[in-house]
Coordinates of C-alpha atoms and ligand atoms in Angstrom, one line a residue:
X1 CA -81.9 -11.2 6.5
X2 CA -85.4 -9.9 8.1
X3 CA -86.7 -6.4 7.1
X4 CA -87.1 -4.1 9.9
X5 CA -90.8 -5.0 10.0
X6 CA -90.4 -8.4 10.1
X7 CA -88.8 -8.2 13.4
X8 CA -91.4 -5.5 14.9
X9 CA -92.8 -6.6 18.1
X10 CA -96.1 -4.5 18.7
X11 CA -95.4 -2.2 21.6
X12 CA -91.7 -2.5 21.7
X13 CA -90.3 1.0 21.5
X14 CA -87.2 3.3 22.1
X15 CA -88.4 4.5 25.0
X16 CA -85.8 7.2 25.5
X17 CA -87.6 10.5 24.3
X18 CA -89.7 12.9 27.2
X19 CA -93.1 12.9 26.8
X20 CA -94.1 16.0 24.2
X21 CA -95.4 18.5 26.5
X22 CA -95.9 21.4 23.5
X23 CA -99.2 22.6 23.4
X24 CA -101.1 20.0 20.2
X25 CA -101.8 22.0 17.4
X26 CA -105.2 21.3 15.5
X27 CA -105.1 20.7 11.6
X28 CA -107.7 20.1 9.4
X29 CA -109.4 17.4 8.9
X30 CA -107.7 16.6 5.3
X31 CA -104.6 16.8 6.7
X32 CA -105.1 14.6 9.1
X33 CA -104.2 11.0 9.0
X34 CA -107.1 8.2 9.3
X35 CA -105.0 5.8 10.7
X36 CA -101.8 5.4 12.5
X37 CA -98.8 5.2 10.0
X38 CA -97.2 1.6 9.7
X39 CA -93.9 1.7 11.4
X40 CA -91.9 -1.2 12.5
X41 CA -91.6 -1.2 16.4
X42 CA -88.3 -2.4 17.7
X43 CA -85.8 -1.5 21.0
X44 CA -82.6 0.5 19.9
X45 CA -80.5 -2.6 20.2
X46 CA -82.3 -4.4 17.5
X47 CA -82.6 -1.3 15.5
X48 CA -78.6 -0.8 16.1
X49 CA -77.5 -4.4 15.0
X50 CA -79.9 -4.1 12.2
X51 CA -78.3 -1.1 10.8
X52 CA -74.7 -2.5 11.9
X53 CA -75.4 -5.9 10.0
X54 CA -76.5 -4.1 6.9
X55 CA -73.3 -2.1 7.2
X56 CA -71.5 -5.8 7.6
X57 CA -72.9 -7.2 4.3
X58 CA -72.2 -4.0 2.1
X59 CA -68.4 -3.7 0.4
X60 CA -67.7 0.6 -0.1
X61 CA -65.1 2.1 -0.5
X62 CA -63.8 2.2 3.3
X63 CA -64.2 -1.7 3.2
X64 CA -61.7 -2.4 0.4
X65 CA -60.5 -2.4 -2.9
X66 CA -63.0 -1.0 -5.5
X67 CA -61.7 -1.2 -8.9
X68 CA -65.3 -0.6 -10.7
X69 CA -64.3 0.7 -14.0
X70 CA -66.3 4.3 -15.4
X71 CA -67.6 4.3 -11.5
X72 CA -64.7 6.0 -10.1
X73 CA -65.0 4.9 -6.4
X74 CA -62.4 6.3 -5.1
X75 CA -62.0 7.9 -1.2
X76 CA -64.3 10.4 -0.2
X77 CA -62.4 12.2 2.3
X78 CA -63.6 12.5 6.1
X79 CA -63.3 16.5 5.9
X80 CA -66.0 16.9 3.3
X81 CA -68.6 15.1 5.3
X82 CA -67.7 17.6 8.2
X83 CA -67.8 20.6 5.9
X84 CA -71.2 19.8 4.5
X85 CA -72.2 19.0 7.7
X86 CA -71.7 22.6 9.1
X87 CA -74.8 24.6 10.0
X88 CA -75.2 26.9 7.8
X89 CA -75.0 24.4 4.8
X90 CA -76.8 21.7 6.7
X91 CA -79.5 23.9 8.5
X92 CA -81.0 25.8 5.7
X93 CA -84.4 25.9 4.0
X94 CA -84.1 26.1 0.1
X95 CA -86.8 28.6 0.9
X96 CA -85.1 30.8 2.9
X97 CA -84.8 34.3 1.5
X98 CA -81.4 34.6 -0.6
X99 CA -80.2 37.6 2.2
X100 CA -80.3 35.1 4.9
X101 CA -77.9 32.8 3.4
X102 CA -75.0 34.6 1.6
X103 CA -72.5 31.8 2.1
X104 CA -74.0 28.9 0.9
X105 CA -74.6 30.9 -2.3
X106 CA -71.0 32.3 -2.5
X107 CA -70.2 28.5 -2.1
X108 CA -72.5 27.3 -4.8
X109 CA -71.1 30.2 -7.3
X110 CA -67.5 28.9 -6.6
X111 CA -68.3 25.6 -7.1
X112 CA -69.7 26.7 -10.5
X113 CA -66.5 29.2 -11.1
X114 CA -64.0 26.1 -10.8
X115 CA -66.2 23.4 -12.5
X116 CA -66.2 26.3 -15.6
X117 CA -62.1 26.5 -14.9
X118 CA -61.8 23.0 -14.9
X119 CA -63.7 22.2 -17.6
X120 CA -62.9 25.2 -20.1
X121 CA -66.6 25.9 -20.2
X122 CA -68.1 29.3 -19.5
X123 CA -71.2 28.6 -17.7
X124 CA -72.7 26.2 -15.1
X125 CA -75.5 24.6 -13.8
X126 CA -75.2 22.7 -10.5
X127 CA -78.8 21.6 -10.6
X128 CA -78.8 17.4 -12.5
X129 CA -79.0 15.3 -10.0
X130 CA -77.1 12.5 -11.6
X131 CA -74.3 12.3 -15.1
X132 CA -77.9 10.7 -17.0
X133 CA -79.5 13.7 -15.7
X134 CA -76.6 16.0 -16.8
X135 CA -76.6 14.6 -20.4
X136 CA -80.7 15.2 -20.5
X137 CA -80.0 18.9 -19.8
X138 CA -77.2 19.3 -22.2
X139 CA -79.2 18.2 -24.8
X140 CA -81.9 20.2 -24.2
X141 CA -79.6 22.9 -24.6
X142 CA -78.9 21.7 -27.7
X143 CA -82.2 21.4 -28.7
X144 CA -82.5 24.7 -28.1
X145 CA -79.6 26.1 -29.7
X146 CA -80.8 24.7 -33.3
X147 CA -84.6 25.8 -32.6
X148 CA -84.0 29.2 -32.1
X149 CA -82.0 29.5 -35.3
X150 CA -85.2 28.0 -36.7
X151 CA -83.2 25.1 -37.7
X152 CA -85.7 22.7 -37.1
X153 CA -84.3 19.7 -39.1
X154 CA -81.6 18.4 -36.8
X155 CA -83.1 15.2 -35.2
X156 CA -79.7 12.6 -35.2
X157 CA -77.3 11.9 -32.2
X158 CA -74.2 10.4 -33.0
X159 CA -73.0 8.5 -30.5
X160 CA -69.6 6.1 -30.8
X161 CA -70.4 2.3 -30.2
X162 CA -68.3 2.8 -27.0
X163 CA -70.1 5.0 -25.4
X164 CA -72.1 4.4 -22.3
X165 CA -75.5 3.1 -21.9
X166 CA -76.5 6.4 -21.0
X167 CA -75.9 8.4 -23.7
X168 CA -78.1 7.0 -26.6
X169 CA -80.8 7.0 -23.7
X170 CA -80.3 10.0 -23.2
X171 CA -80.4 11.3 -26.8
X172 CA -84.2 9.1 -27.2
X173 CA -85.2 11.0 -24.2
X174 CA -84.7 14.2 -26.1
X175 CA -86.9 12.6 -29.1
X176 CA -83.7 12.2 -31.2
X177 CA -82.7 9.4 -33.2
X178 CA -80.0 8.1 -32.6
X179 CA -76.9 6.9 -34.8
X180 CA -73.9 4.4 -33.3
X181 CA -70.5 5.3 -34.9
X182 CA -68.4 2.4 -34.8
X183 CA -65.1 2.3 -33.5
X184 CA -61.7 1.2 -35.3
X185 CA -59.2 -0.8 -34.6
X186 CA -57.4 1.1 -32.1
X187 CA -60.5 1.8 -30.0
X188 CA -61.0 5.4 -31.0
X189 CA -63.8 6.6 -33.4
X190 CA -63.3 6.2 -36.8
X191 CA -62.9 9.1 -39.0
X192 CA -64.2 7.7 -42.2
X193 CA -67.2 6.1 -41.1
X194 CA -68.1 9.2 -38.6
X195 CA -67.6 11.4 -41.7
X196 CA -70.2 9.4 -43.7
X197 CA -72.4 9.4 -41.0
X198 CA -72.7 13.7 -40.3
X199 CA -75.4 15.4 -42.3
X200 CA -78.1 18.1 -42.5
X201 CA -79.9 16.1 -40.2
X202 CA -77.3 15.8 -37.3
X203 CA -78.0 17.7 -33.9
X204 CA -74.9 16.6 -32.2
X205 CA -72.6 14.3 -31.0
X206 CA -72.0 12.5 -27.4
X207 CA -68.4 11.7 -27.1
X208 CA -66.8 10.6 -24.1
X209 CA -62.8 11.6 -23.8
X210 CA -61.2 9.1 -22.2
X211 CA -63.5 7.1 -23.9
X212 CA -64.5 3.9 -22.2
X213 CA -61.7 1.9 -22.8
X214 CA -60.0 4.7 -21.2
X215 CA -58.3 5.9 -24.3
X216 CA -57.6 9.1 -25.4
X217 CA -59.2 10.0 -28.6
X218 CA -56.5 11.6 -30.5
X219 CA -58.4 12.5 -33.2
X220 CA -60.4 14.8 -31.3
X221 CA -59.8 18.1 -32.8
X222 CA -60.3 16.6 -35.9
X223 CA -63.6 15.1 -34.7
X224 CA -64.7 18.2 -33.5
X225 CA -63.9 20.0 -36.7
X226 CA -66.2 17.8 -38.5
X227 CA -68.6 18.0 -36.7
X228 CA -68.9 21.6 -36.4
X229 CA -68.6 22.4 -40.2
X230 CA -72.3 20.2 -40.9
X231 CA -73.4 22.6 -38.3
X232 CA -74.1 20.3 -35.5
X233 CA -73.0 20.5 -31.4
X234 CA -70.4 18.3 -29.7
X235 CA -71.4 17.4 -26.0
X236 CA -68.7 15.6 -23.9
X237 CA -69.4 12.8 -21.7
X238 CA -67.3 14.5 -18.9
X239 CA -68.7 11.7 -15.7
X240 CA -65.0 10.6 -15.6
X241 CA -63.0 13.5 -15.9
X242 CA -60.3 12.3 -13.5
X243 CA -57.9 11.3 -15.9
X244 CA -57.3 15.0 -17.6
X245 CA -58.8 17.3 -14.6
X246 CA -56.0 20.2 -14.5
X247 CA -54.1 19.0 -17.6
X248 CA -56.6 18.9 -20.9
X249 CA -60.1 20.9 -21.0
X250 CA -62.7 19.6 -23.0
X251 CA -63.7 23.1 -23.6
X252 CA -60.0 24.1 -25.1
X253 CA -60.8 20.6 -27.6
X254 CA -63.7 22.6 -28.8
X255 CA -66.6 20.9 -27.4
X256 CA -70.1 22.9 -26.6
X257 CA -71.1 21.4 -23.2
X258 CA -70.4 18.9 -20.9
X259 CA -71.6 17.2 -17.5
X260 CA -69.3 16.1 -14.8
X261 CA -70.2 13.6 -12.1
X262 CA -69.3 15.6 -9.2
X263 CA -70.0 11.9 -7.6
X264 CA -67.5 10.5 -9.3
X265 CA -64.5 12.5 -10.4
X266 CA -64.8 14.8 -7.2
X267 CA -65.1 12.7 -4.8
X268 CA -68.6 12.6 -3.2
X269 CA -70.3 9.7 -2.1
X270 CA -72.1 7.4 -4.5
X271 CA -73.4 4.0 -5.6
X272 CA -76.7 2.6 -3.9
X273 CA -78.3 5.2 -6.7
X274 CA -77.5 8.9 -5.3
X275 CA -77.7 11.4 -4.4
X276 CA -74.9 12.6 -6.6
X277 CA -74.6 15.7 -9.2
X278 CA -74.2 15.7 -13.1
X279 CA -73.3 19.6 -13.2
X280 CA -73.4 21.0 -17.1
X281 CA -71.2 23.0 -18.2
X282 CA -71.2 25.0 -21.6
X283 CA -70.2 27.8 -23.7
X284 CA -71.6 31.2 -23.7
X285 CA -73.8 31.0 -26.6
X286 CA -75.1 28.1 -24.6
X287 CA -74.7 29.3 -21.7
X288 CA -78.5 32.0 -22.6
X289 CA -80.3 28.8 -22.3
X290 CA -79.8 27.3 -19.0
X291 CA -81.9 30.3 -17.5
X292 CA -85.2 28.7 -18.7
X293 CA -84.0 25.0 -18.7
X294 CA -84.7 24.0 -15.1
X295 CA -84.5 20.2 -14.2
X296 CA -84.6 20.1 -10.5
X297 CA -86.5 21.9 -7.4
X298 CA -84.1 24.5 -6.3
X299 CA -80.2 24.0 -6.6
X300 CA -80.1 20.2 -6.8
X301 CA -78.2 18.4 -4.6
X302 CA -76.6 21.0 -2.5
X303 CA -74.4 19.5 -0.1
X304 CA -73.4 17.4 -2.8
X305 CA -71.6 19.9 -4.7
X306 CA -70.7 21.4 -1.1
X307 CA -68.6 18.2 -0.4
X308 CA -67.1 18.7 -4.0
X309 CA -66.2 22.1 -3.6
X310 CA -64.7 21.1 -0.5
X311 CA -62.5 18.6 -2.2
X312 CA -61.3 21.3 -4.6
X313 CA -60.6 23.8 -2.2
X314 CA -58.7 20.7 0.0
X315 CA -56.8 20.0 -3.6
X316 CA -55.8 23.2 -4.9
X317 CA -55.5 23.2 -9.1
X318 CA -52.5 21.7 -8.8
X319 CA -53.6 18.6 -6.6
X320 CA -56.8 18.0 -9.1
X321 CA -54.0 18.0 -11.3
X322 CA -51.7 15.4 -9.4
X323 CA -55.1 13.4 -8.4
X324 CA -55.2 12.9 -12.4
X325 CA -51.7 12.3 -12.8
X326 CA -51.6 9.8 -10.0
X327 CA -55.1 7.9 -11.3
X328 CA -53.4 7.3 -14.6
X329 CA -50.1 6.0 -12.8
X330 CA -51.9 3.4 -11.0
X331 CA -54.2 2.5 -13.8
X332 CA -50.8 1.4 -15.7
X333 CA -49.1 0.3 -13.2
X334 CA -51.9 -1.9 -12.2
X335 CA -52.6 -3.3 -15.8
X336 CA -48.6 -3.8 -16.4
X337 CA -49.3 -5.9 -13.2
X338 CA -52.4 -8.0 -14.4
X339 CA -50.5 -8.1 -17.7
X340 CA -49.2 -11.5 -16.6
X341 CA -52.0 -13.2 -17.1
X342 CA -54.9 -11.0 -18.2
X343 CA -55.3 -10.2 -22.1
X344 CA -56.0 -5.9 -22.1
X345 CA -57.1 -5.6 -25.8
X346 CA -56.9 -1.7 -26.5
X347 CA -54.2 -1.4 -23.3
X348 CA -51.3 0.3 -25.0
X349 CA -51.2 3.5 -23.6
X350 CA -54.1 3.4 -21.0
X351 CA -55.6 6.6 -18.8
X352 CA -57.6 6.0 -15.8
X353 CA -59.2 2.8 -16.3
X354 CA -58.5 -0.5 -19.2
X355 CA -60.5 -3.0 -20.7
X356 CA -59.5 -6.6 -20.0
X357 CA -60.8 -9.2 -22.2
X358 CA -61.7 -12.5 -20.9
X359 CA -62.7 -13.7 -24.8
X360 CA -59.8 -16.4 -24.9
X361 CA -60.2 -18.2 -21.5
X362 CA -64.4 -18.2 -21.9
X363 CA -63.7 -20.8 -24.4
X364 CA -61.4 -22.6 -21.7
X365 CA -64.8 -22.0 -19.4
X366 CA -63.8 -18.9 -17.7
X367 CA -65.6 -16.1 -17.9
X368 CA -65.9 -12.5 -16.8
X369 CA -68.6 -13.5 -15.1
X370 CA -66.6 -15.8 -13.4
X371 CA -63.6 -13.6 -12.5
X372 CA -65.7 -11.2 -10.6
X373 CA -67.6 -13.9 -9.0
X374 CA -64.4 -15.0 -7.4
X375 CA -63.2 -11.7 -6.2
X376 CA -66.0 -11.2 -4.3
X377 CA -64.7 -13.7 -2.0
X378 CA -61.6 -12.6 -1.5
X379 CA -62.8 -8.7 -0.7
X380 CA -62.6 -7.2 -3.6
X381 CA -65.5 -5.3 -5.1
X382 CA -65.4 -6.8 -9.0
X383 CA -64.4 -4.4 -12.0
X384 CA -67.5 -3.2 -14.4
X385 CA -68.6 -6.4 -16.5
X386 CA -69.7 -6.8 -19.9
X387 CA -69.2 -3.1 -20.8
X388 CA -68.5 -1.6 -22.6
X389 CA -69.8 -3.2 -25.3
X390 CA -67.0 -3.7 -27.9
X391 CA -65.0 -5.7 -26.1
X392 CA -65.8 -9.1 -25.2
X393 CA -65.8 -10.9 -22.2
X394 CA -64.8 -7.2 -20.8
X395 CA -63.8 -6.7 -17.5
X396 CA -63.5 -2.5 -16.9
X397 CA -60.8 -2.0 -13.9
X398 CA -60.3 1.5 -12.4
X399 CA -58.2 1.5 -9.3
X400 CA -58.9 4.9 -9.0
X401 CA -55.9 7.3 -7.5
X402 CA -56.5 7.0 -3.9
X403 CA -54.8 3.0 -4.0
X404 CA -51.4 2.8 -2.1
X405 CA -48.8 0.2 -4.3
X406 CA -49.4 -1.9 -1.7
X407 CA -53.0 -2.5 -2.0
X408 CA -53.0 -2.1 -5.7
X409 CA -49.8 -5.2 -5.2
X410 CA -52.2 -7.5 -3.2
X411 CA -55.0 -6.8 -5.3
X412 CA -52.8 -7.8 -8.7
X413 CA -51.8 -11.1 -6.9
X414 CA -55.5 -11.9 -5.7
X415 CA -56.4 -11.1 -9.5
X416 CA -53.4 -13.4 -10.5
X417 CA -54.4 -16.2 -7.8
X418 CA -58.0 -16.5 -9.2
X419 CA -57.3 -16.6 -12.1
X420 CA -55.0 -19.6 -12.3
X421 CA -57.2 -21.8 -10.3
X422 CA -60.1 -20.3 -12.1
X423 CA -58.2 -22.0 -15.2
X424 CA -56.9 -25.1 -13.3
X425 CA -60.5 -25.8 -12.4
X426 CA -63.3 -23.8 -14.1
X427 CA -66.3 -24.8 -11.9
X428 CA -64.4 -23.0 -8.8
X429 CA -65.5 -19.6 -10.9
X430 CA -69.0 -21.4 -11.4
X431 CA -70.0 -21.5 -8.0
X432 CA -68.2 -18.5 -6.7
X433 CA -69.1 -16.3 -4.4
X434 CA -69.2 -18.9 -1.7
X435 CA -69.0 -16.4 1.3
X436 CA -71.5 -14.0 0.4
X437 CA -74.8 -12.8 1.5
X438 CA -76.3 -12.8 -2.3
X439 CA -74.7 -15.2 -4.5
X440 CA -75.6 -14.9 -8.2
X441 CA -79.0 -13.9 -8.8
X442 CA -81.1 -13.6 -11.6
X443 CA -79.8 -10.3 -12.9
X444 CA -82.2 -9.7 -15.7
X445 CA -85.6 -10.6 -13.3
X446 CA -83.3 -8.2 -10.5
X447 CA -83.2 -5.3 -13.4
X448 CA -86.4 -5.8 -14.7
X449 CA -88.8 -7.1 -12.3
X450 CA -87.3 -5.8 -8.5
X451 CA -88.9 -5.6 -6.0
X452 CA -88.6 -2.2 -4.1
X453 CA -91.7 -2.6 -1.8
X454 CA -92.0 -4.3 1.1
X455 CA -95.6 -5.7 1.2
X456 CA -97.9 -6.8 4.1
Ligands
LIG1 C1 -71.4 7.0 -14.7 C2 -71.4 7.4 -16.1 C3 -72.5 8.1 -16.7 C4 -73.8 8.2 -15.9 O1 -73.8 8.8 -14.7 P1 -74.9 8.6 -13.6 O2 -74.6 9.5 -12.5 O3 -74.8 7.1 -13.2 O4 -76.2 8.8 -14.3 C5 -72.4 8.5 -18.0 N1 -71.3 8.4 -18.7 C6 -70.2 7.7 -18.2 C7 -69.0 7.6 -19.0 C8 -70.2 7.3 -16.9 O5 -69.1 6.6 -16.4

């Protein structure tokens, strides 16, 4: 598909505006431009199928099934665009003097009171742009907790082998080491070896609960415990906190702090890489720190956490609650589905999201790779892939509680179809997607060599 400024046509324009008649305004000379800035030049029809086309090509959440595991991509309902699209949140300057704005800030210290409720935490910031973000601020507050008790030695992050990506990038961001705590059999972390692993030396620990294979970690007081008594911190990976919101606090479990992706678990729109809001939350003794540890302009992304306030004011604490309830129904009920074929490792008693393994058919010639391949041609947005990292061949499915049973049916018997041709005849996954706009690109040269600028 061209770019915009591939189909420019010089002199081609809207058209539609009145001539500015305002008086011109001079500016100085170094803030004035030397040359006209490049902008593509098109009519508004071509600009309107361009955008429409774009649109076309794009799977989201309004398109169809979504089942991306850890992601969360579940509805974002119509009434929080409206709400954050009101005036007096839409219209203001972060500028503006605090006296002119009373509301938005009464909406910004609710959103904090009921992230603090939800969580079990006693203080908020709304200001990480992202969960990555979130985790980088929790840290630092951890970091700072040990340095002004002049306990200058703690330099180690534990973080279980399931854990996401994130958090032992996070932890190097923050100059720590970092130290991978395998998992056991069952999934969860293992006692022994997390025992063996805490010392003088350990600042904290990242632990996410559901953990990735969307397991409870029942050990978790115990965890904590341990942690605690070699003097170290426990943050919680909260990004996914839809399947316990209104039924288990992470704060009540004893951790520290922890970040929620208000883009995830409350409903505000993300993928394509924001905006979205990682809001920390923490204890009190914690809580002194935040004052000084600033890591964005202003409050963040405000509407964002204006659409997720919306959401809980919409649910009430007992629909969070049911929103929880319900995402763990139709996680089970959709893995008791895909049962008949697919091979769920850890599955036993699942929360919001399982981990399929595709480790037995990839000697038969199917792969993950391969499953999600083929779902993208029949509509459905494929599950994470190859994460997390201690399961093979994993395929990470979170339908996420806004599915009907019907779609979550039709989705089990497109997941079902695949799969037997898949294994009837392997090179149908091979050269799946056939119907797509990108088909299966280089994905290492796409993360580590893209191209994000158009040049002339
Ligand atoms: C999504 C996610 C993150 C990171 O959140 P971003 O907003 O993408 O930075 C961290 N941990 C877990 C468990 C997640 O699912």
């Amino acid at each position: 598909m061209k770019l915009l400024f591939e189909k420019s046509v010089q002199g081609r324009k809207l058209g539609l505006l009145p001539v500015c008649d305002l008086p011109k305004v001079e500016l100085d000379d170094c803030y004035v431009r030397n040359q006209a800035p490049r902008l593509p030049e098109l009519s508004e029809s071509d600009l309107s199928r361009h955008y429409s086309e774009l649109e076309r090509r794009t799977h989201g959440v309004n398109n169809g099934f979504y089942p991306l595991g850890s992601c969360t991509m579940k509805y974002n309902p119509a009434v929080n665009e409206q709400v954050a699209r009101l005036a007096g949140f839409a219209d203001i300057h972060p500028l503006q003097s605090a006296d002119t704005v009373p509301g938005a800030l009464e909406a910004l210290r609710l959103a904090e009171t009921m992230l603090a409720e939800v969580s079990g935490m006693d203080a908020v910031t709304l200001q990480p742009a992202a969960g990555a973000h979130g985790e980088f601020t929790g840290l630092l507050l951890i970091k700072k907790h040990h340095e002004s008790r002049g306990d200058t030695g703690r330099n180690v992050i534990l973080v279980p082998d399931s854990a996401h990506g994130t958090n032992p990038a996070t932890a190097a961001m923050c100059g720590m080491r970092v130290a991978h705590i395998p998992s056991g059999a069952d999934g969860c972390v293992d006692i022994g070896k997390l025992r063996a692993a805490v010392g003088a030396d350990t600042a904290g620990i990242m632990l996410t609960n559901p953990n990735t294979l969307g397991i409870f970690e029942k050990d978790i007081a115990e965890i904590l415990e341990i942690i605690h008594a070699a003097g170290a911190l426990a943050y919680c990976d909260g990004a996914n906190l839809n399947a316990i919101m209104g039924i288990a606090r992470p704060g009540d479990m004893g951790f520290d702090c922890i970040h929620m992706n208000l883009h995830k678990t409350f409903s505000t729109p993300h993928g394509g890489g924001g905006p979205g809001v990682g809001a920390v939350a923490c204890k009190a003794f914690l809580g002194e720190f935040l004052q000084d540890t600033r890591v964005k302009a202003f409050h963040g992304n405000f509407l964002v956490v204006i659409r997720a306030l919306a959401y809980m004011l919409t649910l009430g604490a007992d629909g969070l609650r049911a929103a929880s309830e319900t995402a763990v129904l139709n996680a089970n009920y959709f893995k008791k589905l895909l049962a008949e074929r697919y091979t769920v490792p850890h599955g036993e008693n699942c929360l919001h999201e399982f981990v399929i393994s595709m480790e037995k058919e990839a000697a038969q010639g199917v792969t993950a790779l391969d499953i999600a391949k083929l779902l993208i041609d029949r509509g459905i947005h494929p599950p994470t892939i190859y994460f997390p990292l201690i399961v093979r061949e994993a395929l990470m499915v979170e339908p996420t509680e806004t599915e009907s049973r019907e779609t979550l049916d039709e989705a089990a018997r497109v997941f079902i179809e695949i799969y037997d041709a898949a294994m009837a005849d392997p090179v149908l996954g091979k050269v799946a997607p056939q119907n797509a706009a990108i088909r299966r690109p280089d994905e290492v040269a796409a993360a580590r060599s893209p191209v994000v600028r158009y040049t002339w």
